[in-house]
Coordinates of C-alpha atoms and ligand atoms in Angstrom, one line a residue:
M440 CA 134.5 95.9 74.8
L441 CA 132.3 97.1 77.5
A442 CA 129.4 95.0 78.6
A443 CA 126.2 96.6 79.7
W444 CA 125.9 96.0 83.4
A445 CA 122.2 95.5 83.1
V446 CA 122.9 92.4 81.0
K447 CA 126.0 91.4 83.0
Y448 CA 124.0 91.4 86.3
R449 CA 120.9 89.7 85.0
P450 CA 119.8 87.3 87.7
K451 CA 120.8 83.8 86.8
S452 CA 118.6 82.2 89.4
L453 CA 115.4 83.1 91.2
A454 CA 117.3 83.6 94.5
K455 CA 119.1 86.6 92.8
V456 CA 116.0 88.3 91.7
I457 CA 115.2 91.1 94.1
G458 CA 111.8 92.1 95.3
N459 CA 108.2 90.8 94.4
K460 CA 108.9 87.7 96.4
E461 CA 105.2 86.7 97.0
T462 CA 104.4 87.2 93.4
I463 CA 107.3 85.1 92.3
Q464 CA 106.3 82.4 94.7
K465 CA 102.8 82.3 93.2
L466 CA 104.4 81.9 89.8
V467 CA 106.6 79.1 91.0
D468 CA 103.6 77.3 92.5
W469 CA 101.7 77.6 89.3
V470 CA 104.6 76.2 87.3
K471 CA 105.0 73.3 89.7
S472 CA 101.2 72.6 89.5
W473 CA 101.8 71.5 85.9
D474 CA 103.3 68.3 87.2
Q475 CA 99.9 67.3 88.6
G476 CA 98.2 67.9 85.2
V477 CA 97.2 70.9 83.1
P478 CA 95.8 73.6 85.5
K479 CA 92.8 75.7 84.8
K480 CA 94.7 78.8 83.9
K481 CA 97.2 77.8 81.3
A482 CA 99.0 81.1 81.1
A483 CA 100.5 83.5 83.6
F484 CA 100.4 87.1 82.8
L485 CA 103.2 89.1 84.4
Y486 CA 102.6 92.8 84.2
G487 CA 104.2 95.8 85.7
P488 CA 106.5 98.8 85.0
P489 CA 109.7 98.5 83.0
G490 CA 112.9 97.1 84.6
V491 CA 111.5 95.4 87.6
G492 CA 112.5 91.9 86.5
K493 CA 109.5 90.3 84.6
T494 CA 111.6 88.9 81.9
S495 CA 114.6 88.0 84.1
T496 CA 112.3 86.2 86.5
V497 CA 111.0 83.8 83.8
E498 CA 114.5 83.2 82.5
A499 CA 115.8 82.5 86.1
L500 CA 112.8 80.2 86.7
A501 CA 113.5 78.1 83.6
Q502 CA 117.1 77.9 84.7
D503 CA 116.4 76.8 88.2
F504 CA 113.8 74.2 87.1
Q505 CA 115.9 73.1 84.1
M506 CA 113.1 73.8 81.7
E507 CA 113.4 74.6 78.1
L508 CA 112.5 78.2 77.6
V509 CA 111.1 79.2 74.2
E510 CA 111.3 83.0 74.3
K511 CA 109.7 85.2 71.8
N512 CA 109.1 88.9 71.5
A513 CA 105.3 89.0 71.1
S514 CA 105.5 91.4 68.2
D515 CA 106.9 88.5 66.2
Y516 CA 103.5 86.9 66.6
R517 CA 101.6 88.9 64.1
T518 CA 101.6 86.6 61.1
E519 CA 99.4 83.5 60.9
D520 CA 102.5 81.4 60.3
A521 CA 104.1 82.5 63.5
I522 CA 100.9 81.9 65.5
N523 CA 100.7 78.4 64.1
R524 CA 104.3 77.7 65.2
F525 CA 103.4 79.0 68.6
A526 CA 100.4 76.8 68.7
G527 CA 102.6 73.8 67.8
L528 CA 105.0 74.6 70.6
A529 CA 102.3 75.2 73.1
S530 CA 100.7 71.9 72.4
Q531 CA 103.3 69.8 74.2
F532 CA 104.6 70.0 77.7
G533 CA 107.6 67.8 76.9
S534 CA 110.3 69.2 74.6
L535 CA 112.1 67.2 72.0
F536 CA 114.9 66.3 74.4
G537 CA 112.7 65.1 77.2
G538 CA 112.8 68.2 79.4
K539 CA 109.8 70.3 80.2
R540 CA 109.0 73.5 78.3
I541 CA 107.9 77.0 79.1
V542 CA 106.9 79.4 76.3
L543 CA 107.4 83.1 77.0
L544 CA 105.7 85.7 74.9
D545 CA 107.5 88.8 76.0
E546 CA 106.1 92.3 75.8
I547 CA 102.7 91.6 74.4
D548 CA 101.8 95.2 74.7
G549 CA 104.0 95.5 71.6
L550 CA 100.9 94.3 69.7
T551 CA 99.2 97.5 68.9
G552 CA 96.3 98.8 66.8
T553 CA 93.5 96.9 65.1
A554 CA 95.9 94.9 62.8
D555 CA 97.1 93.2 65.9
R556 CA 93.8 92.6 67.4
G557 CA 93.8 89.4 65.4
G558 CA 97.1 88.5 67.0
V559 CA 95.8 88.9 70.5
K560 CA 92.8 86.8 69.6
A561 CA 94.9 84.0 68.0
I562 CA 97.1 84.0 71.1
T563 CA 94.0 83.6 73.3
D564 CA 92.8 80.7 71.2
V565 CA 96.1 79.0 71.7
L566 CA 95.9 79.5 75.5
K567 CA 92.6 77.7 75.6
T568 CA 94.1 74.4 74.5
A569 CA 97.7 74.8 75.6
Q570 CA 99.5 71.9 77.1
C571 CA 102.5 73.7 78.5
P572 CA 102.9 76.7 80.7
I573 CA 102.8 79.9 78.8
I574 CA 104.0 83.2 80.3
L575 CA 103.0 86.6 78.9
T576 CA 104.5 89.8 80.0
A577 CA 103.4 93.4 79.5
N578 CA 103.6 96.8 81.2
S579 CA 99.9 96.9 81.7
A580 CA 97.4 94.0 81.7
Y581 CA 94.4 96.3 81.7
D582 CA 94.5 97.5 78.1
P583 CA 91.0 96.9 76.6
K584 CA 92.5 94.6 73.9
F585 CA 93.5 92.2 76.6
T586 CA 90.0 91.9 78.2
N587 CA 89.2 88.5 76.9
L588 CA 92.8 87.2 77.1
R589 CA 92.9 88.1 80.8
N590 CA 90.1 85.5 81.5
Y591 CA 92.5 82.7 80.7
C592 CA 95.5 84.0 82.7
L593 CA 96.8 84.0 86.2
L594 CA 97.4 87.6 86.7
L595 CA 100.6 88.5 88.6
E596 CA 101.5 92.0 89.2
F597 CA 105.2 93.0 89.5
K598 CA 105.6 96.2 91.5
K599 CA 108.3 98.8 91.5
L600 CA 111.1 98.0 93.9
P601 CA 111.7 99.9 97.1
V602 CA 114.8 102.2 97.2
G603 CA 116.5 100.2 100.0
E604 CA 116.5 97.0 97.9
I605 CA 117.7 98.7 94.8
A606 CA 120.5 100.4 96.8
E607 CA 121.5 97.1 98.3
H608 CA 121.6 95.5 94.7
L609 CA 123.8 98.4 93.6
K610 CA 126.1 97.8 96.5
G611 CA 126.6 94.2 95.4
I612 CA 127.5 95.4 91.9
S613 CA 129.9 98.1 93.1
E614 CA 131.7 95.6 95.3
N615 CA 132.0 93.2 92.4
E616 CA 133.4 96.0 90.2
R617 CA 135.7 97.1 93.0
I618 CA 134.2 100.5 93.2
Q619 CA 133.9 102.1 96.6
A620 CA 130.5 103.9 97.0
D621 CA 128.8 104.9 100.2
E622 CA 125.3 104.2 101.1
T623 CA 124.0 107.8 100.5
T624 CA 125.4 107.8 97.0
L625 CA 123.8 104.5 96.1
K626 CA 120.6 105.5 97.7
F627 CA 120.5 108.6 95.7
I628 CA 120.9 106.6 92.4
A629 CA 118.2 104.1 93.6
Q630 CA 115.8 107.0 94.4
R631 CA 116.3 108.6 91.0
S632 CA 115.4 105.3 89.3
Q633 CA 111.9 105.4 90.8
G634 CA 111.7 101.6 91.3
D635 CA 113.2 100.6 88.0
V636 CA 116.3 98.3 88.6
R637 CA 117.4 98.4 85.0
S638 CA 117.8 102.2 85.0
A639 CA 119.4 102.2 88.4
V640 CA 122.0 99.7 87.2
T641 CA 122.6 101.6 84.0
D642 CA 122.9 104.9 85.9
L643 CA 125.5 103.3 88.2
Q644 CA 127.5 102.1 85.3
A645 CA 127.5 105.5 83.5
L646 CA 128.5 107.2 86.7
A647 CA 131.0 104.8 88.2
Q648 CA 132.6 102.7 85.6
G649 CA 136.4 103.2 85.5
K650 CA 136.4 104.9 88.9
E651 CA 137.7 103.5 92.2
K652 CA 135.5 105.6 94.2
L653 CA 132.0 107.1 93.6
K654 CA 131.2 110.1 95.9
Y655 CA 127.9 111.8 96.6
E656 CA 129.1 114.9 94.9
D657 CA 129.6 112.8 91.7
V658 CA 125.9 112.1 91.6
S659 CA 124.1 114.8 93.6
W660 CA 124.2 117.3 90.8
L661 CA 122.0 115.2 88.7
G662 CA 118.8 116.0 90.6
Y663 CA 115.8 113.9 90.5
R664 CA 113.8 115.2 87.5
D665 CA 115.6 113.9 84.4
R666 CA 115.2 110.2 84.8
Q667 CA 118.0 108.8 82.9
D668 CA 116.4 106.0 81.1
T669 CA 114.2 108.4 79.3
V670 CA 117.2 110.6 78.5
F671 CA 119.0 107.5 77.1
N672 CA 116.0 106.6 74.9
V673 CA 115.7 110.1 73.7
L674 CA 119.5 110.3 72.9
R675 CA 119.3 107.0 71.0
M676 CA 116.4 108.3 69.0
I677 CA 118.3 111.4 68.1
I678 CA 121.8 110.0 67.4
Y679 CA 120.5 107.0 65.6
G680 CA 117.3 108.6 64.2
K681 CA 116.5 107.4 60.7
T682 CA 114.1 110.2 59.9
C683 CA 114.0 113.9 60.8
N684 CA 110.6 113.4 62.3
S685 CA 111.4 110.7 64.7
A686 CA 114.5 112.6 65.9
R687 CA 112.4 115.7 66.4
Q688 CA 109.7 113.8 68.3
A689 CA 112.4 112.5 70.7
A690 CA 112.8 116.1 72.0
N691 CA 109.1 116.2 72.8
M692 CA 109.3 113.0 74.7
S693 CA 112.2 114.1 76.8
D694 CA 111.5 115.3 80.3
V695 CA 114.8 117.3 80.4
D696 CA 114.7 120.9 79.1
V697 CA 116.2 121.8 75.8
D698 CA 119.4 123.3 77.3
M699 CA 120.1 120.1 79.3
L700 CA 119.3 117.9 76.2
F701 CA 121.8 120.1 74.2
E702 CA 124.5 119.2 76.7
W703 CA 123.6 115.4 76.6
I704 CA 123.9 115.4 72.8
Y705 CA 127.1 117.5 72.8
E706 CA 128.7 115.2 75.3
N707 CA 127.8 111.9 73.6
I708 CA 128.1 112.4 69.8
P709 CA 131.9 112.0 69.7
D710 CA 131.5 108.5 70.9
H711 CA 128.7 107.5 68.7
L712 CA 129.6 109.3 65.5
T713 CA 132.9 107.5 64.7
D714 CA 133.2 109.0 61.3
Q715 CA 135.0 112.4 61.4
H716 CA 132.9 113.8 58.6
D717 CA 129.7 112.8 60.4
L718 CA 130.9 114.2 63.6
A719 CA 131.8 117.5 62.0
M720 CA 128.3 117.7 60.4
A721 CA 126.6 117.0 63.7
L722 CA 128.7 119.6 65.6
D723 CA 128.0 122.0 62.8
A724 CA 124.2 121.4 63.4
L725 CA 124.7 121.9 67.1
S726 CA 126.6 125.1 66.6
I727 CA 123.8 126.5 64.5
A728 CA 121.3 125.4 67.3
D729 CA 123.5 127.2 69.7
I730 CA 123.5 130.4 67.6
Y731 CA 119.6 130.4 67.8
R732 CA 119.8 129.8 71.6
G733 CA 121.9 132.8 71.8
R734 CA 119.4 134.9 69.8
I735 CA 116.6 133.7 72.0
R736 CA 118.6 134.8 75.1
V737 CA 119.1 138.3 73.6
T738 CA 115.7 138.9 71.9
R739 CA 113.4 136.7 74.1
D740 CA 111.8 135.6 70.8
W741 CA 110.8 132.1 71.8
S742 CA 109.4 131.4 68.3
L743 CA 113.1 130.7 67.4
M744 CA 113.0 127.7 69.7
R745 CA 111.8 125.5 66.8
Y746 CA 115.1 126.1 65.0
V747 CA 117.1 125.1 68.1
V748 CA 115.1 121.9 68.3
D749 CA 115.4 121.1 64.6
Y750 CA 119.1 121.6 64.4
M751 CA 119.9 119.7 67.5
T752 CA 117.7 116.7 66.8
A753 CA 117.1 116.3 63.0
G754 CA 120.4 118.1 62.2
V755 CA 122.3 115.6 64.4
A756 CA 120.3 112.6 63.2
M757 CA 120.9 113.4 59.5
A758 CA 124.7 113.8 60.1
R759 CA 125.1 110.1 60.5
Q760 CA 126.2 108.8 57.1
N761 CA 129.2 106.5 57.5
S762 CA 129.7 106.0 61.2
E763 CA 129.6 102.4 62.2
V764 CA 129.3 101.5 65.8
S765 CA 130.2 98.0 66.8
G766 CA 129.0 96.8 70.2
W767 CA 127.5 98.7 73.0
I768 CA 128.6 102.2 73.9
P769 CA 127.4 103.7 77.1
F770 CA 126.0 107.2 77.1
K771 CA 127.8 109.6 79.4
F772 CA 126.5 112.3 81.6
P773 CA 127.1 115.8 80.5
S774 CA 130.4 116.8 82.1
R775 CA 130.0 120.5 81.4
I776 CA 127.0 120.6 83.6
Q777 CA 128.8 118.7 86.3
M778 CA 131.7 121.2 86.1
L779 CA 129.4 124.2 86.2
S780 CA 127.6 122.9 89.2
R781 CA 130.9 122.1 90.9
S782 CA 132.2 125.5 90.3
R783 CA 129.0 127.0 91.7
A784 CA 129.4 124.9 94.8
E785 CA 133.0 125.9 95.0
R786 CA 132.2 129.6 94.7
A787 CA 129.8 129.3 97.6
T788 CA 132.3 127.5 99.8
R789 CA 135.0 130.2 99.0
L790 CA 132.6 132.9 99.9
N791 CA 131.7 131.3 103.1
I792 CA 135.3 131.0 104.1
G793 CA 135.7 134.7 103.1
K794 CA 132.9 135.5 105.6
K795 CA 134.7 133.7 108.4
I796 CA 137.9 135.6 107.6
K797 CA 135.9 138.9 107.5
H798 CA 134.8 138.4 111.1
R799 CA 138.3 138.2 112.3
C800 CA 140.3 140.4 110.0
H801 CA 137.8 143.1 109.2
V802 CA 138.1 143.0 105.4
S803 CA 135.2 142.3 103.0
A804 CA 134.4 138.7 102.4
V805 CA 135.1 139.0 98.7
R806 CA 138.5 140.5 99.4
A807 CA 139.3 137.9 102.0
S808 CA 138.6 135.1 99.7
K809 CA 140.8 136.6 97.0
E810 CA 143.7 137.9 99.1
V811 CA 143.9 135.8 102.3
L812 CA 142.7 132.5 101.1
P813 CA 145.7 131.7 98.8
Y814 CA 148.0 132.1 101.9
L815 CA 145.7 129.9 104.0
R816 CA 146.0 127.3 101.3
I817 CA 149.8 127.3 101.4
I818 CA 149.7 127.0 105.2
F819 CA 147.1 124.2 105.2
E820 CA 149.0 122.3 102.6
N821 CA 152.4 122.5 104.5
N822 CA 151.9 123.0 108.1
T823 CA 149.3 121.0 109.8
E824 CA 149.8 122.4 113.3
M825 CA 149.4 126.0 112.1
A826 CA 146.4 124.9 110.0
V827 CA 144.7 123.5 113.2
G828 CA 145.3 126.8 115.0
L829 CA 143.9 128.8 112.2
A830 CA 140.9 126.6 111.7
K831 CA 140.0 127.0 115.3
W832 CA 140.5 130.8 115.2
L833 CA 138.4 131.2 112.1
D834 CA 135.9 128.6 113.2
L835 CA 136.0 126.7 110.0
D836 CA 133.8 123.6 109.3
P837 CA 135.1 120.4 107.9
E838 CA 134.0 121.2 104.3
M839 CA 135.8 124.5 104.4
I840 CA 138.9 122.7 105.8
E841 CA 138.8 120.2 103.0
Y842 CA 138.4 122.9 100.5
I843 CA 141.4 124.9 101.7
A844 CA 143.6 121.8 102.3
G845 CA 142.9 120.6 98.8
S846 CA 143.0 116.9 99.7
E847 CA 140.9 114.6 101.9
D848 CA 143.9 113.2 103.7
K849 CA 145.3 116.5 104.7
A850 CA 141.8 117.7 105.8
E851 CA 141.4 114.6 107.8
A852 CA 144.7 115.1 109.6
I853 CA 143.7 118.6 110.5
T854 CA 140.2 117.8 111.7
R855 CA 141.4 115.0 113.8
L856 CA 143.7 117.3 115.7
L857 CA 140.9 119.8 116.0
C858 CA 138.8 117.6 118.2
Ligands
ATP1901 N1 114.1 92.2 90.3 C1 115.3 92.3 89.8 N2 116.4 91.8 90.4 C2 117.6 91.9 89.9 N3 117.9 92.5 88.7 C3 116.9 93.1 88.1 C4 115.6 93.0 88.6 N4 114.8 93.7 87.8 C5 115.6 94.2 86.8 N5 116.8 93.8 87.0 C6 117.9 94.3 86.1 O1 117.3 95.0 85.0 C7 117.5 94.3 83.8 C8 116.2 94.3 83.0 O2 115.2 93.5 83.7 P1 114.0 92.8 83.0 O3 114.3 92.7 81.5 O4 113.7 91.6 83.7 O5 112.9 93.9 83.2 P2 111.4 93.8 82.7 O6 110.6 93.9 84.0 O7 111.2 92.6 81.9 O8 111.3 95.2 81.9 P3 110.5 95.5 80.6 O9 109.1 95.8 81.0 O10 111.2 96.7 80.1 O11 110.6 94.3 79.7 C9 118.0 92.9 84.2 O12 118.9 92.4 83.2 C10 118.7 93.2 85.5 O13 120.0 93.6 85.3
MG1902 MG1 110.9 92.4 79.8

């Protein structure tokens, strides 16, 4: 079974955590200070955007210092019972087995609404008397509900990571997975992730797994806008949606347009709906959505859009009846879009070659690309010397040569002789 690379490459020690070095050092100093007695601030509050290493840092730190890590998702800390258990844990530095303990309350912004106000207050009360280091994490520390809690915490901000560092991290992973990827390609993925290492690693896996080589053209078609982690969340909400409403809402959350979302769903449902009947139902829903898309194109009646959205979200979500998915299945990028953009780029190259031929042979560029190009291809594939002469005569650039020659190796041989 496939493992998620974001999990596989979780840093096992602090040295492997990238970025935020000064902040991490402050955290380490604070944890060490416990050896001299209970410090003034009994909790550290790590806050910052998703996927920058807050949770991983705490896990790596516990590993490095051989401390027992008691890790809880904060939303479990709603009931009185759970809070009492937390208070019990926090009241002792030493664990049962003699080691030292850290308590991590992860993602405390999961505590929402007034019902959880009590929870935040109870946690604050525990912090006042804690006898072991407590670490809290959240995306933002400045939510009003944390106003009082903040007074008892050492606030540590985790920032987004710079593109260069993320790209470097991706390079390490590609090497380990034996995938050749050049710097520009990895930088592109890093840039798209907007400082979020988790989504960069997940992107890399979706794009590169199973390949020997990842090229810029395999990724450039993605553009910058549709950040993939949101697309992943949206897809999960649609394909695994339990109610029509939640699936429908997912479409609103998405920052990709409806047509692109359609492609994402279409590409991914076969892997996630393992039951044939479920898959047929989902495809049926998509086909109806597609009919409405067609009607919008013809009539420009955008009020029909709600049917498109309903069928492709709620329709797909409700199709899941018997499919059972075991383990983690990665989401794939829509290959139809990739193909379309490839063929668009290809058409452009062909026309540009046609223009070069036009200059020399006085035929139209379109006719040249239709009638002359096939012969050039035969020559370029079979006779390097003649290809070199023709490339010179027509003043072809390396991209054109590669297109005509049909393979990188041949193109390289020709370009080498050209110089
Ligand atoms: N600084 C980092 N160094 C190395 N890997 C990282 C780093 N940040 C994130 N990752 C990768 O992303 C994954 C998720 O990171 P982590 O769970 O620590 O993020 P987080 O900041 O806690 O995010 P969230 O706010 O969503 O909980 C890790 O398993 C790891 O693969
Ligand atoms: Mg986390």
